[in-house]
JSON list of C-alpha atoms in Angstrom, two decimals:
[
{"chain": "A", "resi": 339, "resn": "UNK", "atom": "CA", "xyz": [0.00, 0.00, 0.00]},
{"chain": "A", "resi": 340, "resn": "UNK", "atom": "CA", "xyz": [1.38, 3.37, -1.05]},
{"chain": "A", "resi": 341, "resn": "UNK", "atom": "CA", "xyz": [1.84, 5.89, 1.74]},
{"chain": "A", "resi": 342, "resn": "UNK", "atom": "CA", "xyz": [-0.12, 9.11, 1.16]},
{"chain": "A", "resi": 343, "resn": "UNK", "atom": "CA", "xyz": [2.25, 12.06, 1.15]},
{"chain": "A", "resi": 344, "resn": "UNK", "atom": "CA", "xyz": [2.22, 15.45, -0.51]},
{"chain": "A", "resi": 345, "resn": "UNK", "atom": "CA", "xyz": [4.89, 14.31, -2.97]},
{"chain": "A", "resi": 346, "resn": "UNK", "atom": "CA", "xyz": [2.65, 11.47, -4.18]},
{"chain": "A", "resi": 347, "resn": "UNK", "atom": "CA", "xyz": [-0.19, 13.84, -5.07]},
{"chain": "A", "resi": 348, "resn": "UNK", "atom": "CA", "xyz": [-0.65, 15.09, -8.64]},
{"chain": "A", "resi": 349, "resn": "UNK", "atom": "CA", "xyz": [0.92, 18.44, -9.50]},
{"chain": "A", "resi": 350, "resn": "UNK", "atom": "CA", "xyz": [-2.48, 20.22, -9.64]},
{"chain": "A", "resi": 351, "resn": "UNK", "atom": "CA", "xyz": [-3.26, 19.08, -6.09]},
{"chain": "A", "resi": 352, "resn": "UNK", "atom": "CA", "xyz": [0.09, 20.35, -4.84]},
{"chain": "A", "resi": 353, "resn": "UNK", "atom": "CA", "xyz": [-0.51, 23.73, -6.55]},
{"chain": "A", "resi": 354, "resn": "UNK", "atom": "CA", "xyz": [-4.04, 23.92, -5.10]},
{"chain": "A", "resi": 355, "resn": "UNK", "atom": "CA", "xyz": [-2.65, 23.20, -1.62]},
{"chain": "A", "resi": 356, "resn": "UNK", "atom": "CA", "xyz": [0.04, 25.85, -1.90]},
{"chain": "A", "resi": 357, "resn": "UNK", "atom": "CA", "xyz": [-2.47, 28.41, -3.22]},
{"chain": "A", "resi": 358, "resn": "UNK", "atom": "CA", "xyz": [-4.87, 27.61, -0.39]},
{"chain": "A", "resi": 359, "resn": "UNK", "atom": "CA", "xyz": [-2.22, 27.94, 2.33]},
{"chain": "A", "resi": 360, "resn": "UNK", "atom": "CA", "xyz": [-0.83, 31.14, 0.81]},
{"chain": "A", "resi": 361, "resn": "UNK", "atom": "CA", "xyz": [-4.28, 32.67, 0.59]},
{"chain": "A", "resi": 362, "resn": "UNK", "atom": "CA", "xyz": [-5.12, 31.76, 4.18]},
{"chain": "A", "resi": 363, "resn": "UNK", "atom": "CA", "xyz": [-1.83, 33.04, 5.61]},
{"chain": "A", "resi": 364, "resn": "UNK", "atom": "CA", "xyz": [-1.54, 36.29, 3.66]},
{"chain": "A", "resi": 365, "resn": "UNK", "atom": "CA", "xyz": [-5.17, 37.31, 3.15]},
{"chain": "A", "resi": 366, "resn": "UNK", "atom": "CA", "xyz": [-7.33, 35.73, 5.87]},
{"chain": "A", "resi": 367, "resn": "UNK", "atom": "CA", "xyz": [-4.99, 35.66, 8.87]},
{"chain": "A", "resi": 368, "resn": "UNK", "atom": "CA", "xyz": [-4.40, 39.46, 8.96]},
{"chain": "A", "resi": 369, "resn": "UNK", "atom": "CA", "xyz": [-8.17, 40.04, 8.91]},
{"chain": "A", "resi": 370, "resn": "UNK", "atom": "CA", "xyz": [-8.66, 37.59, 11.76]},
{"chain": "A", "resi": 371, "resn": "UNK", "atom": "CA", "xyz": [-5.87, 39.29, 13.68]},
{"chain": "A", "resi": 372, "resn": "UNK", "atom": "CA", "xyz": [-7.52, 42.70, 13.16]},
{"chain": "A", "resi": 373, "resn": "UNK", "atom": "CA", "xyz": [-10.94, 41.41, 14.27]},
{"chain": "A", "resi": 374, "resn": "UNK", "atom": "CA", "xyz": [-9.36, 39.80, 17.33]},
{"chain": "A", "resi": 375, "resn": "UNK", "atom": "CA", "xyz": [-7.55, 43.04, 18.24]},
{"chain": "A", "resi": 376, "resn": "UNK", "atom": "CA", "xyz": [-10.72, 45.08, 17.83]},
{"chain": "A", "resi": 377, "resn": "UNK", "atom": "CA", "xyz": [-12.68, 42.60, 19.95]},
{"chain": "A", "resi": 378, "resn": "UNK", "atom": "CA", "xyz": [-9.97, 42.61, 22.64]},
{"chain": "A", "resi": 379, "resn": "UNK", "atom": "CA", "xyz": [-10.11, 46.42, 22.71]},
{"chain": "A", "resi": 380, "resn": "UNK", "atom": "CA", "xyz": [-13.87, 46.27, 23.26]},
{"chain": "A", "resi": 381, "resn": "UNK", "atom": "CA", "xyz": [-13.43, 43.70, 26.01]},
{"chain": "A", "resi": 382, "resn": "UNK", "atom": "CA", "xyz": [-10.90, 45.93, 27.79]},
{"chain": "A", "resi": 383, "resn": "UNK", "atom": "CA", "xyz": [-13.16, 48.99, 27.37]},
{"chain": "A", "resi": 384, "resn": "UNK", "atom": "CA", "xyz": [-16.23, 47.07, 28.53]},
{"chain": "A", "resi": 385, "resn": "UNK", "atom": "CA", "xyz": [-18.34, 47.88, 25.46]},
{"chain": "A", "resi": 386, "resn": "UNK", "atom": "CA", "xyz": [-20.88, 45.06, 25.43]},
{"chain": "A", "resi": 387, "resn": "UNK", "atom": "CA", "xyz": [-22.23, 45.75, 21.92]},
{"chain": "A", "resi": 388, "resn": "UNK", "atom": "CA", "xyz": [-18.69, 45.84, 20.53]},
{"chain": "A", "resi": 389, "resn": "UNK", "atom": "CA", "xyz": [-17.81, 42.60, 22.27]},
{"chain": "A", "resi": 390, "resn": "UNK", "atom": "CA", "xyz": [-20.85, 40.82, 20.79]},
{"chain": "A", "resi": 391, "resn": "UNK", "atom": "CA", "xyz": [-20.23, 42.26, 17.32]},
{"chain": "A", "resi": 392, "resn": "UNK", "atom": "CA", "xyz": [-16.55, 41.32, 17.45]},
{"chain": "A", "resi": 393, "resn": "UNK", "atom": "CA", "xyz": [-17.16, 37.80, 18.68]},
{"chain": "A", "resi": 394, "resn": "UNK", "atom": "CA", "xyz": [-19.93, 37.34, 16.11]},
{"chain": "A", "resi": 395, "resn": "UNK", "atom": "CA", "xyz": [-17.65, 38.57, 13.33]},
{"chain": "A", "resi": 396, "resn": "UNK", "atom": "CA", "xyz": [-14.85, 36.31, 14.54]},
{"chain": "A", "resi": 397, "resn": "UNK", "atom": "CA", "xyz": [-17.08, 33.22, 14.68]},
{"chain": "A", "resi": 398, "resn": "UNK", "atom": "CA", "xyz": [-18.64, 33.91, 11.28]},
{"chain": "A", "resi": 399, "resn": "UNK", "atom": "CA", "xyz": [-15.25, 34.55, 9.66]},
{"chain": "A", "resi": 400, "resn": "UNK", "atom": "CA", "xyz": [-13.77, 31.36, 11.11]},
{"chain": "A", "resi": 401, "resn": "UNK", "atom": "CA", "xyz": [-16.86, 29.42, 10.02]},
{"chain": "A", "resi": 402, "resn": "UNK", "atom": "CA", "xyz": [-16.61, 30.79, 6.49]},
{"chain": "A", "resi": 403, "resn": "UNK", "atom": "CA", "xyz": [-12.91, 29.91, 6.29]},
{"chain": "A", "resi": 404, "resn": "UNK", "atom": "CA", "xyz": [-13.58, 26.39, 7.61]},
{"chain": "A", "resi": 405, "resn": "UNK", "atom": "CA", "xyz": [-16.40, 25.82, 5.11]},
{"chain": "A", "resi": 406, "resn": "UNK", "atom": "CA", "xyz": [-14.29, 27.13, 2.23]},
{"chain": "A", "resi": 407, "resn": "UNK", "atom": "CA", "xyz": [-11.24, 25.04, 3.18]},
{"chain": "A", "resi": 408, "resn": "UNK", "atom": "CA", "xyz": [-13.41, 21.94, 3.66]},
{"chain": "A", "resi": 409, "resn": "UNK", "atom": "CA", "xyz": [-14.98, 22.51, 0.25]},
{"chain": "A", "resi": 410, "resn": "UNK", "atom": "CA", "xyz": [-11.54, 22.79, -1.38]},
{"chain": "A", "resi": 411, "resn": "UNK", "atom": "CA", "xyz": [-10.35, 19.58, 0.29]},
{"chain": "A", "resi": 412, "resn": "UNK", "atom": "CA", "xyz": [-13.55, 17.67, -0.50]},
{"chain": "A", "resi": 413, "resn": "UNK", "atom": "CA", "xyz": [-13.59, 18.84, -4.10]},
{"chain": "A", "resi": 414, "resn": "UNK", "atom": "CA", "xyz": [-9.91, 17.91, -4.52]},
{"chain": "A", "resi": 415, "resn": "UNK", "atom": "CA", "xyz": [-10.52, 14.45, -3.05]},
{"chain": "A", "resi": 416, "resn": "UNK", "atom": "CA", "xyz": [-13.52, 13.97, -5.33]},
{"chain": "A", "resi": 417, "resn": "UNK", "atom": "CA", "xyz": [-11.44, 14.96, -8.37]},
{"chain": "A", "resi": 418, "resn": "UNK", "atom": "CA", "xyz": [-8.78, 12.44, -7.36]},
{"chain": "A", "resi": 419, "resn": "UNK", "atom": "CA", "xyz": [-11.40, 9.75, -6.70]},
{"chain": "A", "resi": 420, "resn": "UNK", "atom": "CA", "xyz": [-13.59, 10.11, -9.78]},
{"chain": "A", "resi": 421, "resn": "UNK", "atom": "CA", "xyz": [-11.61, 12.25, -12.22]},
{"chain": "A", "resi": 422, "resn": "UNK", "atom": "CA", "xyz": [-14.76, 14.02, -13.42]},
{"chain": "A", "resi": 423, "resn": "UNK", "atom": "CA", "xyz": [-14.30, 17.44, -15.03]},
{"chain": "A", "resi": 424, "resn": "UNK", "atom": "CA", "xyz": [-17.16, 18.94, -13.01]},
{"chain": "A", "resi": 425, "resn": "UNK", "atom": "CA", "xyz": [-15.05, 18.68, -9.86]},
{"chain": "A", "resi": 426, "resn": "UNK", "atom": "CA", "xyz": [-12.17, 20.41, -11.64]},
{"chain": "A", "resi": 427, "resn": "UNK", "atom": "CA", "xyz": [-14.44, 23.34, -12.51]},
{"chain": "A", "resi": 428, "resn": "UNK", "atom": "CA", "xyz": [-15.81, 23.49, -8.96]},
{"chain": "A", "resi": 429, "resn": "UNK", "atom": "CA", "xyz": [-12.27, 23.44, -7.58]},
{"chain": "A", "resi": 430, "resn": "UNK", "atom": "CA", "xyz": [-11.27, 26.23, -9.97]},
{"chain": "A", "resi": 431, "resn": "UNK", "atom": "CA", "xyz": [-14.29, 28.23, -8.79]},
{"chain": "A", "resi": 432, "resn": "UNK", "atom": "CA", "xyz": [-13.32, 27.71, -5.16]},
{"chain": "A", "resi": 433, "resn": "UNK", "atom": "CA", "xyz": [-9.72, 28.73, -5.84]},
{"chain": "A", "resi": 434, "resn": "UNK", "atom": "CA", "xyz": [-10.61, 31.95, -7.71]},
{"chain": "A", "resi": 435, "resn": "UNK", "atom": "CA", "xyz": [-10.16, 33.93, -4.49]},
{"chain": "A", "resi": 436, "resn": "UNK", "atom": "CA", "xyz": [-6.52, 32.79, -4.33]},
{"chain": "A", "resi": 437, "resn": "UNK", "atom": "CA", "xyz": [-5.94, 34.77, -7.54]},
{"chain": "A", "resi": 438, "resn": "UNK", "atom": "CA", "xyz": [-8.34, 37.70, -7.12]},
{"chain": "A", "resi": 439, "resn": "UNK", "atom": "CA", "xyz": [-7.24, 38.65, -3.59]},
{"chain": "A", "resi": 440, "resn": "UNK", "atom": "CA", "xyz": [-3.56, 39.15, -4.59]},
{"chain": "A", "resi": 441, "resn": "UNK", "atom": "CA", "xyz": [-4.62, 40.99, -7.76]},
{"chain": "A", "resi": 442, "resn": "UNK", "atom": "CA", "xyz": [-6.84, 43.34, -5.73]},
{"chain": "A", "resi": 443, "resn": "UNK", "atom": "CA", "xyz": [-3.95, 43.97, -3.33]},
{"chain": "A", "resi": 444, "resn": "UNK", "atom": "CA", "xyz": [-1.56, 44.68, -6.22]},
{"chain": "A", "resi": 445, "resn": "UNK", "atom": "CA", "xyz": [-3.98, 47.13, -7.88]},
{"chain": "A", "resi": 446, "resn": "UNK", "atom": "CA", "xyz": [-4.46, 48.97, -4.57]},
{"chain": "A", "resi": 447, "resn": "UNK", "atom": "CA", "xyz": [-0.69, 49.29, -4.18]},
{"chain": "A", "resi": 448, "resn": "UNK", "atom": "CA", "xyz": [-0.35, 50.57, -7.77]},
{"chain": "A", "resi": 449, "resn": "UNK", "atom": "CA", "xyz": [-3.12, 53.13, -7.20]},
{"chain": "A", "resi": 450, "resn": "UNK", "atom": "CA", "xyz": [-1.43, 54.29, -3.98]},
{"chain": "A", "resi": 451, "resn": "UNK", "atom": "CA", "xyz": [1.94, 54.60, -5.75]},
{"chain": "A", "resi": 452, "resn": "UNK", "atom": "CA", "xyz": [0.31, 56.63, -8.55]},
{"chain": "A", "resi": 453, "resn": "UNK", "atom": "CA", "xyz": [-1.27, 58.96, -5.99]},
{"chain": "A", "resi": 454, "resn": "UNK", "atom": "CA", "xyz": [2.08, 59.46, -4.26]},
{"chain": "A", "resi": 455, "resn": "UNK", "atom": "CA", "xyz": [3.75, 60.17, -7.61]},
{"chain": "A", "resi": 456, "resn": "UNK", "atom": "CA", "xyz": [1.07, 62.72, -8.50]},
{"chain": "A", "resi": 457, "resn": "UNK", "atom": "CA", "xyz": [1.56, 64.45, -5.14]},
{"chain": "A", "resi": 458, "resn": "UNK", "atom": "CA", "xyz": [5.34, 64.58, -5.67]},
{"chain": "A", "resi": 459, "resn": "UNK", "atom": "CA", "xyz": [4.96, 65.97, -9.19]},
{"chain": "A", "resi": 460, "resn": "UNK", "atom": "CA", "xyz": [2.41, 68.61, -8.15]},
{"chain": "A", "resi": 461, "resn": "UNK", "atom": "CA", "xyz": [3.61, 72.18, -8.94]},
{"chain": "A", "resi": 462, "resn": "UNK", "atom": "CA", "xyz": [4.71, 74.22, -5.92]},
{"chain": "A", "resi": 463, "resn": "UNK", "atom": "CA", "xyz": [1.81, 76.68, -6.26]},
{"chain": "A", "resi": 464, "resn": "UNK", "atom": "CA", "xyz": [-0.71, 73.88, -6.08]},
{"chain": "A", "resi": 465, "resn": "UNK", "atom": "CA", "xyz": [1.11, 72.29, -3.12]},
{"chain": "A", "resi": 466, "resn": "UNK", "atom": "CA", "xyz": [0.91, 75.58, -1.18]},
{"chain": "A", "resi": 467, "resn": "UNK", "atom": "CA", "xyz": [-2.75, 76.03, -2.14]},
{"chain": "A", "resi": 468, "resn": "UNK", "atom": "CA", "xyz": [-3.47, 72.43, -1.16]},
{"chain": "A", "resi": 469, "resn": "UNK", "atom": "CA", "xyz": [-1.72, 72.91, 2.21]},
{"chain": "A", "resi": 470, "resn": "UNK", "atom": "CA", "xyz": [-3.61, 76.19, 2.84]},
{"chain": "A", "resi": 471, "resn": "UNK", "atom": "CA", "xyz": [-7.01, 74.69, 2.07]},
{"chain": "A", "resi": 472, "resn": "UNK", "atom": "CA", "xyz": [-6.92, 70.97, 2.88]},
{"chain": "A", "resi": 473, "resn": "UNK", "atom": "CA", "xyz": [-9.98, 68.93, 1.98]},
{"chain": "A", "resi": 474, "resn": "UNK", "atom": "CA", "xyz": [-12.72, 68.96, 4.61]},
{"chain": "A", "resi": 475, "resn": "UNK", "atom": "CA", "xyz": [-12.65, 66.06, 6.95]},
{"chain": "A", "resi": 476, "resn": "UNK", "atom": "CA", "xyz": [-15.84, 64.64, 8.38]},
{"chain": "A", "resi": 477, "resn": "UNK", "atom": "CA", "xyz": [-16.37, 65.35, 12.05]},
{"chain": "A", "resi": 478, "resn": "UNK", "atom": "CA", "xyz": [-18.44, 62.24, 12.67]},
{"chain": "A", "resi": 479, "resn": "UNK", "atom": "CA", "xyz": [-16.93, 58.80, 12.29]},
{"chain": "A", "resi": 480, "resn": "UNK", "atom": "CA", "xyz": [-19.33, 55.93, 11.76]},
{"chain": "A", "resi": 481, "resn": "UNK", "atom": "CA", "xyz": [-18.12, 52.41, 12.44]},
{"chain": "A", "resi": 482, "resn": "UNK", "atom": "CA", "xyz": [-19.55, 49.86, 10.06]},
{"chain": "A", "resi": 483, "resn": "UNK", "atom": "CA", "xyz": [-19.42, 46.14, 10.71]},
{"chain": "A", "resi": 484, "resn": "UNK", "atom": "CA", "xyz": [-20.47, 43.64, 8.09]},
{"chain": "A", "resi": 485, "resn": "UNK", "atom": "CA", "xyz": [-21.59, 40.30, 9.46]},
{"chain": "A", "resi": 486, "resn": "UNK", "atom": "CA", "xyz": [-21.48, 37.85, 6.56]},
{"chain": "A", "resi": 487, "resn": "UNK", "atom": "CA", "xyz": [-23.34, 34.62, 7.17]},
{"chain": "A", "resi": 488, "resn": "UNK", "atom": "CA", "xyz": [-21.69, 31.87, 5.05]},
{"chain": "A", "resi": 489, "resn": "UNK", "atom": "CA", "xyz": [-24.98, 30.42, 3.76]},
{"chain": "A", "resi": 490, "resn": "UNK", "atom": "CA", "xyz": [-23.89, 30.27, 0.10]},
{"chain": "A", "resi": 491, "resn": "UNK", "atom": "CA", "xyz": [-20.59, 28.51, 0.82]},
{"chain": "A", "resi": 492, "resn": "UNK", "atom": "CA", "xyz": [-22.38, 26.07, 3.14]},
{"chain": "A", "resi": 493, "resn": "UNK", "atom": "CA", "xyz": [-24.90, 25.20, 0.42]},
{"chain": "A", "resi": 494, "resn": "UNK", "atom": "CA", "xyz": [-22.08, 24.75, -2.09]},
{"chain": "A", "resi": 495, "resn": "UNK", "atom": "CA", "xyz": [-20.26, 22.46, 0.35]},
{"chain": "A", "resi": 496, "resn": "UNK", "atom": "CA", "xyz": [-23.42, 20.37, 0.83]},
{"chain": "A", "resi": 497, "resn": "UNK", "atom": "CA", "xyz": [-23.92, 20.16, -2.95]},
{"chain": "A", "resi": 498, "resn": "UNK", "atom": "CA", "xyz": [-20.34, 18.92, -3.40]},
{"chain": "A", "resi": 499, "resn": "UNK", "atom": "CA", "xyz": [-20.86, 16.45, -0.54]},
{"chain": "A", "resi": 500, "resn": "UNK", "atom": "CA", "xyz": [-24.01, 14.97, -2.09]},
{"chain": "A", "resi": 501, "resn": "UNK", "atom": "CA", "xyz": [-22.38, 14.82, -5.54]},
{"chain": "A", "resi": 502, "resn": "UNK", "atom": "CA", "xyz": [-19.52, 12.84, -4.00]},
{"chain": "A", "resi": 503, "resn": "UNK", "atom": "CA", "xyz": [-21.95, 10.49, -2.28]},
{"chain": "A", "resi": 504, "resn": "UNK", "atom": "CA", "xyz": [-23.82, 9.99, -5.57]},
{"chain": "A", "resi": 505, "resn": "UNK", "atom": "CA", "xyz": [-20.52, 9.12, -7.29]},
{"chain": "A", "resi": 506, "resn": "UNK", "atom": "CA", "xyz": [-19.85, 6.44, -4.68]},
{"chain": "A", "resi": 507, "resn": "UNK", "atom": "CA", "xyz": [-17.05, 8.22, -2.84]},
{"chain": "A", "resi": 508, "resn": "UNK", "atom": "CA", "xyz": [-16.72, 6.86, 0.72]},
{"chain": "A", "resi": 509, "resn": "UNK", "atom": "CA", "xyz": [-17.65, 9.73, 3.08]},
{"chain": "A", "resi": 510, "resn": "UNK", "atom": "CA", "xyz": [-18.68, 9.62, 6.73]},
{"chain": "A", "resi": 511, "resn": "UNK", "atom": "CA", "xyz": [-20.68, 12.32, 8.51]},
{"chain": "A", "resi": 512, "resn": "UNK", "atom": "CA", "xyz": [-23.53, 11.52, 10.88]},
{"chain": "A", "resi": 513, "resn": "UNK", "atom": "CA", "xyz": [-25.39, 14.80, 10.30]},
{"chain": "A", "resi": 514, "resn": "UNK", "atom": "CA", "xyz": [-25.16, 14.88, 6.51]},
{"chain": "A", "resi": 515, "resn": "UNK", "atom": "CA", "xyz": [-25.92, 11.15, 6.19]},
{"chain": "A", "resi": 516, "resn": "UNK", "atom": "CA", "xyz": [-29.27, 11.72, 7.96]},
{"chain": "A", "resi": 517, "resn": "UNK", "atom": "CA", "xyz": [-30.16, 14.48, 5.49]},
{"chain": "A", "resi": 518, "resn": "UNK", "atom": "CA", "xyz": [-29.37, 12.57, 2.31]}
]
């Protein structure tokens, strides 16, 4: 019996694993760290609404990450098991964020660099005028928290699960086995 190691996996599975880990470390972990810091600040200040919002955001973010990562793993296993092209397309769909998140970051950095260049190249008269009359800043700051419930990713995970079961892939889950 061949021992399952990362080196024994096909090249596409190794690439998908590296993309997944890179995405989680560089694009999800900083957000989790920021949410945790904000929640800790609310705990120290004793703001009950902030504590609930922070903990809710933390739980929902972790749940979304867990559902997404489970979907990637399940879809990859199904592609290895059955070799159907549908699983390859689903896996590509799930891994789109590993490409779009770095591209969004790169475009934001390019836009920031362009703004800095424009400020450096601004004529002296405009710089003085800009310094004399800075843009108005709002006096009221509104904190906005988006709580995203991962319903869509959960439904996609369940669809992949039931497709795997229909293809005869051996899966064990007490809760999902009772549903289907």
